Coordinates of C-alpha atoms in Angstrom, one line a residue:
M7 CA 27.3 -34.2 13.0
R8 CA 26.8 -33.3 16.7
A9 CA 24.8 -30.3 17.9
G10 CA 24.7 -30.1 21.8
N11 CA 23.4 -33.4 23.1
C12 CA 21.4 -34.3 20.0
L13 CA 22.7 -36.4 17.2
Y14 CA 21.8 -35.5 13.6
G15 CA 22.3 -37.7 10.6
S16 CA 22.0 -36.9 6.9
S17 CA 18.2 -37.1 7.2
G18 CA 17.8 -35.3 10.5
L19 CA 17.4 -36.8 14.0
N20 CA 19.0 -40.2 14.8
L21 CA 15.8 -42.2 15.4
S22 CA 17.6 -45.2 17.0
K23 CA 19.1 -42.9 19.5
I24 CA 15.7 -41.4 20.4
S25 CA 14.2 -44.8 20.9
E26 CA 16.8 -45.6 23.5
N27 CA 15.7 -42.5 25.5
S28 CA 12.0 -43.0 26.2
W29 CA 11.7 -39.8 28.2
F30 CA 12.8 -37.9 25.1
A31 CA 10.3 -39.7 22.9
E32 CA 7.6 -38.9 25.5
F33 CA 8.6 -35.3 25.5
L34 CA 8.3 -35.2 21.7
E35 CA 4.7 -36.6 22.0
V36 CA 3.4 -34.0 24.5
A37 CA 5.3 -30.9 23.3
P38 CA 3.1 -28.3 21.9
R39 CA 3.2 -27.8 18.1
V40 CA 4.9 -24.7 16.9
S41 CA 4.0 -23.2 13.5
F42 CA 6.9 -21.7 11.6
N43 CA 4.6 -20.6 8.8
R44 CA 2.3 -18.1 10.5
P45 CA 0.6 -15.9 7.9
V46 CA 1.7 -12.3 8.0
P47 CA -1.3 -10.0 8.5
T48 CA -2.3 -8.1 5.3
K49 CA -1.2 -4.5 5.5
L50 CA -3.3 -1.8 3.9
I51 CA -1.6 1.4 2.6
A52 CA -3.5 4.5 1.4
V53 CA -1.9 6.8 -1.0
A54 CA -3.4 10.3 -0.7
N55 CA -3.1 14.0 -1.1
Q56 CA -6.1 16.3 -1.3
K57 CA -4.3 18.4 -4.0
G58 CA -4.4 17.0 -7.5
G59 CA -1.4 16.8 -9.9
V60 CA 1.1 15.8 -7.3
G61 CA 2.0 12.4 -8.6
K62 CA -0.5 10.5 -6.3
T63 CA -1.8 8.1 -8.9
T64 CA 1.6 7.7 -10.5
T65 CA 3.0 6.8 -7.2
A66 CA 0.2 4.4 -6.3
V67 CA 0.4 2.5 -9.6
N68 CA 4.1 2.3 -9.8
L69 CA 4.6 1.4 -6.2
A70 CA 2.1 -1.4 -6.5
A71 CA 3.7 -2.8 -9.7
C72 CA 7.2 -2.6 -8.1
L73 CA 6.0 -4.4 -4.9
A74 CA 4.5 -7.1 -7.1
S75 CA 7.7 -7.4 -9.1
A76 CA 9.6 -7.7 -5.9
G77 CA 7.6 -10.8 -5.0
R78 CA 4.7 -9.5 -2.9
T79 CA 1.1 -10.3 -3.7
V80 CA -0.7 -7.0 -4.1
L81 CA -4.3 -5.9 -4.4
F82 CA -4.8 -2.4 -5.8
I83 CA -8.1 -0.6 -5.0
D84 CA -8.9 2.4 -7.2
L85 CA -11.2 4.6 -5.2
D86 CA -10.7 7.7 -7.4
P87 CA -13.7 8.3 -9.7
Q88 CA -11.4 9.6 -12.4
A89 CA -10.1 5.9 -12.7
N90 CA -6.7 7.0 -13.9
A91 CA -5.0 4.2 -12.0
T92 CA -7.4 1.7 -13.6
S93 CA -6.4 2.8 -17.2
G94 CA -2.8 3.2 -16.1
L95 CA -2.8 -0.5 -15.3
G96 CA -4.3 -1.4 -18.7
L97 CA -7.9 -2.0 -17.7
E98 CA -11.0 -0.5 -19.2
K99 CA -13.4 1.6 -17.1
T100 CA -16.4 -0.8 -16.9
E101 CA -19.8 -0.1 -15.4
G102 CA -20.4 -2.1 -12.3
A103 CA -16.8 -3.3 -11.9
S104 CA -15.8 -0.9 -9.0
A105 CA -16.3 -0.9 -5.3
Y106 CA -19.3 1.4 -5.6
R107 CA -22.0 -1.2 -5.1
P108 CA -20.3 -3.0 -2.2
L109 CA -19.8 0.3 -0.5
L110 CA -23.6 0.7 -0.6
G111 CA -24.1 -2.7 0.9
E112 CA -24.6 -4.6 -2.3
G113 CA -22.2 -7.6 -2.6
A114 CA -18.6 -8.2 -1.5
L115 CA -15.4 -6.6 -2.5
S116 CA -13.9 -9.9 -3.3
D117 CA -16.4 -10.3 -6.2
K118 CA -14.8 -7.2 -7.9
I119 CA -11.2 -8.4 -7.9
Q120 CA -9.7 -8.7 -11.4
R121 CA -6.3 -9.9 -12.6
T122 CA -4.0 -7.4 -14.2
A123 CA -1.5 -8.3 -16.9
Y124 CA 1.2 -8.3 -14.2
E125 CA 2.0 -11.3 -12.0
R126 CA 0.9 -11.0 -8.4
L127 CA -0.9 -7.8 -9.0
D128 CA -4.7 -7.7 -8.8
I129 CA -7.1 -4.8 -8.9
I130 CA -10.5 -3.6 -8.0
P131 CA -11.0 -0.9 -10.7
S132 CA -12.9 2.3 -10.6
E133 CA -15.5 3.8 -12.9
V134 CA -17.6 6.9 -13.3
D135 CA -20.3 5.6 -10.9
M136 CA -17.9 6.2 -8.0
C137 CA -18.7 9.9 -8.4
G138 CA -22.1 9.2 -6.8
A139 CA -20.5 7.4 -3.8
E140 CA -19.7 10.7 -2.0
I141 CA -23.3 11.6 -1.9
E142 CA -24.8 8.1 -1.4
L143 CA -22.4 7.2 1.5
S144 CA -23.2 10.3 3.4
R145 CA -26.8 9.0 3.9
L146 CA -25.8 5.7 5.3
E147 CA -25.1 4.6 8.8
D148 CA -21.4 4.4 9.7
H149 CA -20.6 6.1 6.5
L150 CA -16.8 6.4 7.4
G151 CA -16.5 2.7 8.3
R152 CA -17.9 1.1 5.2
L153 CA -14.6 0.3 3.5
R154 CA -13.1 -0.9 6.7
H155 CA -15.7 -3.5 7.1
L156 CA -15.5 -4.6 3.4
V157 CA -11.7 -5.1 3.5
E158 CA -11.8 -7.2 6.6
P159 CA -12.6 -10.5 4.7
L160 CA -9.9 -9.6 2.3
R161 CA -7.4 -9.3 5.1
N162 CA -8.5 -12.6 6.6
A163 CA -8.3 -14.5 3.2
D164 CA -4.5 -14.3 3.2
R165 CA -4.6 -13.9 -0.6
H166 CA -2.7 -10.7 -0.7
E167 CA 0.2 -9.5 1.5
L168 CA -0.5 -5.8 0.7
I169 CA -3.5 -3.7 -0.3
L170 CA -2.8 -0.3 -1.8
I171 CA -5.6 2.3 -2.2
D172 CA -5.5 5.2 -4.6
C173 CA -7.6 7.9 -3.0
P174 CA -9.4 10.7 -4.8
P175 CA -7.7 14.1 -4.8
S176 CA -9.8 15.4 -2.0
L177 CA -10.6 14.9 1.7
G178 CA -14.2 13.7 1.0
I179 CA -16.0 10.6 2.2
L180 CA -14.1 8.1 -0.1
T181 CA -10.7 9.3 1.1
L182 CA -11.9 9.3 4.8
N183 CA -13.1 5.7 4.3
A184 CA -9.6 4.8 3.0
F185 CA -8.0 6.5 6.0
A186 CA -10.4 4.7 8.4
A187 CA -9.5 1.3 6.8
A188 CA -5.7 1.8 6.3
D189 CA -2.8 0.8 8.5
Y190 CA -0.5 3.3 6.8
L191 CA -0.6 6.4 4.8
I192 CA 1.8 7.6 2.1
V193 CA 1.6 11.3 1.1
P194 CA 3.1 12.2 -2.3
L195 CA 4.2 15.9 -2.2
Q196 CA 5.1 17.9 -5.3
C197 CA 8.3 19.9 -5.1
E198 CA 6.5 23.3 -4.9
Y199 CA 5.7 25.6 -2.0
Y200 CA 1.9 25.3 -2.2
A201 CA 2.3 21.6 -1.5
L202 CA 3.5 22.3 2.0
E203 CA 0.0 23.5 3.0
G204 CA -1.5 20.2 2.0
I205 CA 0.7 18.0 4.1
A206 CA -0.1 20.1 7.2
M207 CA -3.8 19.6 6.6
I208 CA -3.5 15.8 6.2
H209 CA -1.4 15.6 9.3
R210 CA -4.1 17.4 11.3
L211 CA -6.8 15.1 9.8
L212 CA -4.7 12.0 10.7
N213 CA -4.5 13.1 14.3
Q214 CA -8.3 13.8 14.3
L215 CA -8.9 10.2 13.1
R216 CA -6.7 8.8 15.8
D217 CA -8.2 11.0 18.6
S218 CA -11.8 10.4 17.6
G219 CA -11.3 6.6 17.6
T220 CA -12.2 6.2 13.9
N221 CA -8.7 4.7 13.3
P222 CA -6.4 5.0 16.3
N223 CA -3.8 2.8 14.7
L224 CA -3.3 4.8 11.5
E225 CA 0.3 5.7 10.9
L226 CA 2.0 8.0 8.4
L227 CA 4.4 5.7 6.7
G228 CA 6.1 8.5 4.8
V229 CA 6.0 11.7 2.8
L230 CA 7.3 11.2 -0.8
M231 CA 8.8 14.1 -2.7
T232 CA 7.7 13.9 -6.4
M233 CA 8.2 15.8 -9.6
F234 CA 11.7 16.8 -8.6
D235 CA 13.6 18.9 -11.1
G236 CA 17.2 18.9 -10.2
R237 CA 17.9 21.8 -12.5
T238 CA 15.9 24.3 -10.4
N239 CA 16.7 25.8 -7.0
L240 CA 13.0 25.6 -6.1
S241 CA 13.0 21.8 -6.0
H242 CA 16.1 21.7 -3.9
Q243 CA 14.7 24.3 -1.5
V244 CA 11.3 22.6 -1.1
V245 CA 12.9 19.2 -0.4
S246 CA 15.3 20.8 2.1
E247 CA 12.4 22.6 3.9
V248 CA 10.2 19.5 4.0
R249 CA 13.0 17.4 5.5
Q250 CA 13.7 20.1 8.0
H251 CA 10.0 20.2 9.1
F252 CA 9.1 16.5 9.0
G253 CA 12.5 14.8 9.5
P254 CA 12.8 11.1 9.0
V255 CA 9.2 10.6 8.0
V256 CA 10.2 11.9 4.6
F257 CA 11.4 9.1 2.3
D258 CA 15.0 9.3 1.2
T259 CA 13.9 8.5 -2.3
V260 CA 12.9 11.5 -4.5
I261 CA 10.8 10.9 -7.7
P262 CA 12.1 12.9 -10.6
R263 CA 10.0 14.7 -13.2
T264 CA 10.5 12.7 -16.4
T265 CA 8.9 12.4 -19.8
R266 CA 8.9 8.6 -19.6
L267 CA 6.9 8.6 -16.3
A268 CA 4.4 10.9 -18.0
E269 CA 4.1 8.7 -21.1
A270 CA 3.7 5.3 -19.4
P271 CA -0.1 5.7 -18.3
S272 CA -1.1 6.4 -21.9
F273 CA 0.2 2.9 -22.8
G274 CA -1.5 1.3 -19.8
K275 CA 1.8 0.2 -18.2
P276 CA 3.6 0.9 -15.0
I277 CA 7.0 2.5 -15.6
I278 CA 9.0 -0.7 -14.9
Y279 CA 7.2 -2.4 -17.8
Y280 CA 7.2 0.6 -20.1
D281 CA 10.9 1.5 -19.7
K282 CA 12.5 -0.4 -16.9
Y283 CA 15.9 1.3 -17.4
S284 CA 14.6 4.8 -17.1
T285 CA 15.4 7.1 -14.1
G286 CA 11.7 7.0 -13.1
A287 CA 11.7 3.2 -12.9
G288 CA 14.9 3.2 -10.9
A289 CA 13.4 5.7 -8.5
Y290 CA 10.3 3.7 -7.8
E291 CA 12.3 0.5 -7.4
V292 CA 14.4 2.3 -4.8
L293 CA 11.2 3.6 -3.1
T294 CA 9.8 0.0 -3.0
T295 CA 12.9 -1.2 -1.1
E296 CA 12.5 1.7 1.3
V297 CA 8.8 1.1 1.8
L298 CA 9.4 -2.6 2.5
S299 CA 12.1 -1.7 5.0
R300 CA 9.8 0.6 6.9
L301 CA 7.0 -2.0 6.9
K302 CA 9.4 -4.6 8.5
C303 CA 10.2 -2.1 11.3
K304 CA 6.5 -1.7 12.2

């Protein structure tokens, strides 16, 4: 077929026609090479809220599993000393398997990567030793930048498209390390009024990290409303108030409070593998689509 002034056959360019036009052949030889397969930089997302029991780990685990199911290669880093995400993905809490030693300058994070039972989803698990990291790191130079330096080789390796970090339920040194290393932050927010105080504190901290130069590029990817009970006026009122205050930064997706979501961690499975037809699984699949859409716009 004909396209402009170039002739195309069933196998591409008509080589006989090119040979008749030496200037065109010369142009092909000197033209700069253009790569159409440039690697997409690895994006790092921290999932955090200093208040416990808001669905933070549930969100981190299920979002990671859904992203992997959607075809993305994902590395999950469990920074929470409780290691609930580690057991929620079916792994044992094993001494020496966590990021603890690398954070203290002993070894590389890449040595701690383990495969999970789920395709395209790897993990750096947590363990009880991570409890000591808060104290140990405070004594080290550049104590807020330790994780940022450790994940840089992982970004450059192009092994994973996304890195998700489950932060401890506090604003301690481990969480601040995650904030300093991350590109984006997702804040799960329980549908209750006390939760509103938490998001205001995290927003102030995010601005401080930007202004101080610790991580000027950190962005709030979104606020996620969790544990929504459609039978109560309170849940509806809180969602409405949060949307009024924070506008489009709040995800459209709302995670319901369901028994199946609560059961899944005890079986060491994300909800899409425990009960993929449940309302909880559907909610996290919709959230995954929304997260990917927001990342494409960045």
